[in-house]
GROMACS .gro file of C-alpha atoms in nm:
model
  239
    1UNK     CA    1  -0.005   0.017  -0.010
    2UNK     CA    2   0.153   0.329  -0.097
    3UNK     CA    3   0.155   0.585   0.174
    4UNK     CA    4   0.196   0.949   0.129
    5UNK     CA    5   0.408   1.138   0.393
    6UNK     CA    6   0.485   1.473   0.449
    7UNK     CA    7   0.842   1.558   0.381
    8UNK     CA    8   0.995   1.680   0.690
    9UNK     CA    9   1.122   2.027   0.720
   10UNK     CA   10   1.459   1.936   0.871
   11UNK     CA   11   1.522   1.783   0.526
   12UNK     CA   12   1.405   2.102   0.305
   13UNK     CA   13   1.727   2.219   0.098
   14UNK     CA   14   1.675   2.559  -0.019
   15UNK     CA   15   1.963   2.734  -0.210
   16UNK     CA   16   2.259   2.538  -0.016
   17UNK     CA   17   2.405   2.198   0.081
   18UNK     CA   18   2.259   2.249   0.431
   19UNK     CA   19   1.909   2.127   0.550
   20UNK     CA   20   1.652   2.365   0.728
   21UNK     CA   21   1.655   2.351   1.084
   22UNK     CA   22   1.310   2.205   1.138
   23UNK     CA   23   1.216   2.502   1.449
   24UNK     CA   24   1.339   2.776   1.212
   25UNK     CA   25   1.030   2.865   1.021
   26UNK     CA   26   1.148   3.181   0.991
   27UNK     CA   27   1.366   3.055   0.730
   28UNK     CA   28   1.098   2.886   0.570
   29UNK     CA   29   0.846   3.183   0.564
   30UNK     CA   30   1.140   3.407   0.432
   31UNK     CA   31   1.231   3.191   0.121
   32UNK     CA   32   0.909   2.971   0.030
   33UNK     CA   33   0.628   3.153   0.164
   34UNK     CA   34   0.795   3.464   0.090
   35UNK     CA   35   0.675   3.675   0.385
   36UNK     CA   36   0.847   3.985   0.506
   37UNK     CA   37   1.112   3.933   0.729
   38UNK     CA   38   1.373   4.104   0.978
   39UNK     CA   39   1.739   4.038   0.863
   40UNK     CA   40   1.905   3.969   1.194
   41UNK     CA   41   2.267   3.987   1.198
   42UNK     CA   42   2.402   3.666   1.381
   43UNK     CA   43   2.717   3.851   1.526
   44UNK     CA   44   2.585   4.156   1.721
   45UNK     CA   45   2.213   4.154   1.692
   46UNK     CA   46   2.161   4.418   1.409
   47UNK     CA   47   1.933   4.419   1.115
   48UNK     CA   48   1.975   4.526   0.771
   49UNK     CA   49   1.714   4.850   0.665
   50UNK     CA   50   1.792   5.096   0.371
   51UNK     CA   51   1.980   5.393   0.385
   52UNK     CA   52   1.682   5.578   0.303
   53UNK     CA   53   1.321   5.461   0.310
   54UNK     CA   54   1.156   5.680   0.072
   55UNK     CA   55   1.039   5.516  -0.241
   56UNK     CA   56   1.182   5.790  -0.439
   57UNK     CA   57   1.593   5.685  -0.329
   58UNK     CA   58   1.724   5.446  -0.577
   59UNK     CA   59   2.125   5.538  -0.525
   60UNK     CA   60   2.154   5.472  -0.185
   61UNK     CA   61   2.289   5.153   0.003
   62UNK     CA   62   2.205   4.899   0.285
   63UNK     CA   63   2.325   4.978   0.652
   64UNK     CA   64   2.320   4.727   0.992
   65UNK     CA   65   2.081   4.946   1.239
   66UNK     CA   66   2.102   4.835   1.631
   67UNK     CA   67   1.803   5.051   1.699
   68UNK     CA   68   1.473   4.989   1.606
   69UNK     CA   69   1.320   5.369   1.533
   70UNK     CA   70   0.923   5.437   1.504
   71UNK     CA   71   1.033   5.585   1.202
   72UNK     CA   72   1.164   5.276   1.040
   73UNK     CA   73   0.929   5.070   1.225
   74UNK     CA   74   0.614   5.265   1.049
   75UNK     CA   75   0.780   5.270   0.720
   76UNK     CA   76   0.867   4.886   0.700
   77UNK     CA   77   1.215   4.931   0.672
   78UNK     CA   78   1.308   4.655   0.900
   79UNK     CA   79   1.138   4.412   0.628
   80UNK     CA   80   1.269   4.225   0.371
   81UNK     CA   81   1.108   3.947   0.150
   82UNK     CA   82   1.303   3.719   0.003
   83UNK     CA   83   1.177   3.700  -0.355
   84UNK     CA   84   1.196   3.394  -0.602
   85UNK     CA   85   1.379   3.518  -0.912
   86UNK     CA   86   1.438   3.183  -1.125
   87UNK     CA   87   1.757   2.962  -1.153
   88UNK     CA   88   2.110   2.912  -1.219
   89UNK     CA   89   2.143   2.557  -1.317
   90UNK     CA   90   1.933   2.369  -1.043
   91UNK     CA   91   2.014   2.629  -0.754
   92UNK     CA   92   1.709   2.891  -0.699
   93UNK     CA   93   1.775   3.245  -0.720
   94UNK     CA   94   1.624   3.531  -0.532
   95UNK     CA   95   1.572   3.918  -0.511
   96UNK     CA   96   1.626   4.087  -0.143
   97UNK     CA   97   1.331   4.348  -0.152
   98UNK     CA   98   1.273   4.596   0.078
   99UNK     CA   99   0.896   4.605   0.240
  100UNK     CA  100   1.028   4.992   0.244
  101UNK     CA  101   0.861   5.237  -0.004
  102UNK     CA  102   0.675   4.988  -0.254
  103UNK     CA  103   0.568   5.173  -0.550
  104UNK     CA  104   0.199   5.126  -0.627
  105UNK     CA  105   0.127   5.009  -1.000
  106UNK     CA  106  -0.068   5.249  -1.240
  107UNK     CA  107  -0.416   5.200  -1.260
  108UNK     CA  108  -0.580   4.947  -1.452
  109UNK     CA  109  -0.655   5.032  -1.783
  110UNK     CA  110  -0.376   5.330  -1.823
  111UNK     CA  111  -0.029   5.368  -1.984
  112UNK     CA  112   0.234   5.131  -1.832
  113UNK     CA  113  -0.017   4.936  -1.647
  114UNK     CA  114   0.092   4.608  -1.547
  115UNK     CA  115  -0.123   4.319  -1.673
  116UNK     CA  116  -0.144   4.157  -1.293
  117UNK     CA  117   0.028   3.863  -1.181
  118UNK     CA  118  -0.011   3.634  -0.938
  119UNK     CA  119  -0.374   3.400  -0.906
  120UNK     CA  120  -0.599   3.710  -0.802
  121UNK     CA  121  -0.463   3.887  -1.123
  122UNK     CA  122  -0.392   4.248  -0.919
  123UNK     CA  123  -0.106   4.395  -1.014
  124UNK     CA  124   0.127   4.417  -0.747
  125UNK     CA  125   0.324   4.700  -0.597
  126UNK     CA  126   0.717   4.703  -0.700
  127UNK     CA  127   0.987   4.704  -0.423
  128UNK     CA  128   1.305   4.785  -0.413
  129UNK     CA  129   1.577   4.586  -0.473
  130UNK     CA  130   1.935   4.527  -0.302
  131UNK     CA  131   2.136   4.575  -0.643
  132UNK     CA  132   2.529   4.495  -0.643
  133UNK     CA  133   2.747   4.721  -0.890
  134UNK     CA  134   2.906   4.521  -1.149
  135UNK     CA  135   3.259   4.554  -1.076
  136UNK     CA  136   3.237   4.446  -0.736
  137UNK     CA  137   3.382   4.351  -0.511
  138UNK     CA  138   3.670   4.596  -0.583
  139UNK     CA  139   3.751   4.889  -0.300
  140UNK     CA  140   3.581   5.164  -0.512
  141UNK     CA  141   3.264   4.941  -0.676
  142UNK     CA  142   3.191   4.727  -0.375
  143UNK     CA  143   2.888   4.933  -0.257
  144UNK     CA  144   2.520   4.805  -0.314
  145UNK     CA  145   2.191   4.998  -0.429
  146UNK     CA  146   1.853   4.941  -0.334
  147UNK     CA  147   1.600   5.070  -0.617
  148UNK     CA  148   1.419   4.960  -0.895
  149UNK     CA  149   1.579   4.834  -1.193
  150UNK     CA  150   1.524   5.084  -1.447
  151UNK     CA  151   1.583   5.356  -1.152
  152UNK     CA  152   1.947   5.232  -1.037
  153UNK     CA  153   2.244   5.355  -1.178
  154UNK     CA  154   2.402   5.197  -1.479
  155UNK     CA  155   2.683   5.025  -1.354
  156UNK     CA  156   2.421   4.863  -1.098
  157UNK     CA  157   2.237   4.697  -1.429
  158UNK     CA  158   2.308   4.385  -1.558
  159UNK     CA  159   2.626   4.357  -1.781
  160UNK     CA  160   2.435   4.125  -2.077
  161UNK     CA  161   2.135   4.336  -2.142
  162UNK     CA  162   1.895   4.220  -1.806
  163UNK     CA  163   1.853   4.415  -1.564
  164UNK     CA  164   1.799   4.128  -1.298
  165UNK     CA  165   2.157   3.977  -1.292
  166UNK     CA  166   2.281   4.207  -1.075
  167UNK     CA  167   2.014   4.165  -0.808
  168UNK     CA  168   1.994   3.791  -0.820
  169UNK     CA  169   2.159   3.600  -0.532
  170UNK     CA  170   2.197   3.267  -0.437
  171UNK     CA  171   2.055   3.181  -0.072
  172UNK     CA  172   2.289   2.934   0.149
  173UNK     CA  173   2.147   2.813   0.494
  174UNK     CA  174   2.412   2.759   0.714
  175UNK     CA  175   2.457   2.484   0.986
  176UNK     CA  176   2.377   2.710   1.265
  177UNK     CA  177   2.042   2.818   1.134
  178UNK     CA  178   2.125   3.110   0.925
  179UNK     CA  179   2.138   3.220   0.604
  180UNK     CA  180   2.431   3.366   0.381
  181UNK     CA  181   2.356   3.579   0.043
  182UNK     CA  182   2.607   3.572  -0.301
  183UNK     CA  183   2.553   3.730  -0.572
  184UNK     CA  184   2.537   3.545  -0.869
  185UNK     CA  185   2.782   3.770  -1.060
  186UNK     CA  186   3.037   3.749  -0.800
  187UNK     CA  187   3.042   3.388  -0.687
  188UNK     CA  188   3.367   3.456  -0.472
  189UNK     CA  189   3.167   3.731  -0.236
  190UNK     CA  190   2.936   3.784   0.017
  191UNK     CA  191   2.682   4.004   0.148
  192UNK     CA  192   2.952   4.205   0.395
  193UNK     CA  193   3.023   4.505   0.580
  194UNK     CA  194   3.283   4.791   0.518
  195UNK     CA  195   3.598   4.712   0.700
  196UNK     CA  196   3.450   4.391   0.809
  197UNK     CA  197   3.310   4.586   1.069
  198UNK     CA  198   2.955   4.424   1.203
  199UNK     CA  199   2.884   4.751   1.405
  200UNK     CA  200   2.615   5.013   1.461
  201UNK     CA  201   2.554   5.220   1.081
  202UNK     CA  202   2.786   5.010   0.904
  203UNK     CA  203   2.772   4.999   0.547
  204UNK     CA  204   2.706   4.674   0.390
  205UNK     CA  205   2.890   4.614   0.083
  206UNK     CA  206   3.049   4.268  -0.102
  207UNK     CA  207   3.342   4.109   0.072
  208UNK     CA  208   3.539   3.852  -0.024
  209UNK     CA  209   3.463   3.503   0.094
  210UNK     CA  210   3.795   3.410   0.293
  211UNK     CA  211   3.587   3.181   0.532
  212UNK     CA  212   3.547   3.223   0.877
  213UNK     CA  213   3.277   3.120   1.069
  214UNK     CA  214   2.916   3.290   1.168
  215UNK     CA  215   3.065   3.500   1.464
  216UNK     CA  216   3.322   3.623   1.283
  217UNK     CA  217   3.299   3.987   1.092
  218UNK     CA  218   3.383   3.798   0.737
  219UNK     CA  219   3.153   3.539   0.710
  220UNK     CA  220   2.819   3.716   0.776
  221UNK     CA  221   2.523   3.546   0.852
  222UNK     CA  222   2.160   3.637   0.899
  223UNK     CA  223   1.912   3.519   1.107
  224UNK     CA  224   1.587   3.582   0.966
  225UNK     CA  225   1.320   3.694   1.209
  226UNK     CA  226   0.938   3.744   1.149
  227UNK     CA  227   0.744   4.091   1.283
  228UNK     CA  228   0.592   3.882   1.552
  229UNK     CA  229   0.942   3.752   1.644
  230UNK     CA  230   1.118   4.058   1.740
  231UNK     CA  231   1.179   3.992   2.080
  232UNK     CA  232   1.316   3.654   2.034
  233UNK     CA  233   1.599   3.591   2.095
  234UNK     CA  234   1.700   3.985   2.025
  235UNK     CA  235   1.519   4.213   2.272
  236UNK     CA  236   1.819   4.369   2.438
  237UNK     CA  237   1.889   4.517   2.084
  238UNK     CA  238   1.562   4.753   2.035
  239UNK     CA  239   1.559   4.845   2.424
   0.00000   0.00000   0.00000
């Protein structure tokens, strides 16, 4: 007799060689359900946020904040969507999209209106994405921009005519229950911080992946946290 068994969550592999821990529902929600999450750093508990929260900002980067101020919370600047963006071989790729400053689509029937996406056919708001410089991770071109594909500067667009290739990331699940972001345009680099400093207001950038562990300042690993998990286990950060 054939019995269908539900696959254990511990056996789910998303974008990397390490299985997702069964207790970390935030990782599954971020990668599979596309729910907005906080990206909290494993080293000091700071969280990623766009340097500018306004929807009109497309040439500013990302920083690591250590206090959740009301303005950031109201604008959802602490939340990100890890949005599926296709495949590289057999590895799924994702966009890192900010929940802050989404652009509403044009009304149906007007010029430039989207025909609609998703099961409900309703046009979805455009979200600003973390975009990588073509020449990263060189010292003069290792920064990041948060913006719409048509709005970021030329060097933050695709080399081969595809605007998306500088915005796609391989998301690797780590043994300690976090995630690491690797841009497909620069596979020897990871999402890191300027001068390898994991500190308040550190500027996010691409940095060479020299190795290390999750408590180091070279390997930068984030634990996704759902909005209802703000105080677990990093409540000391926001007091």
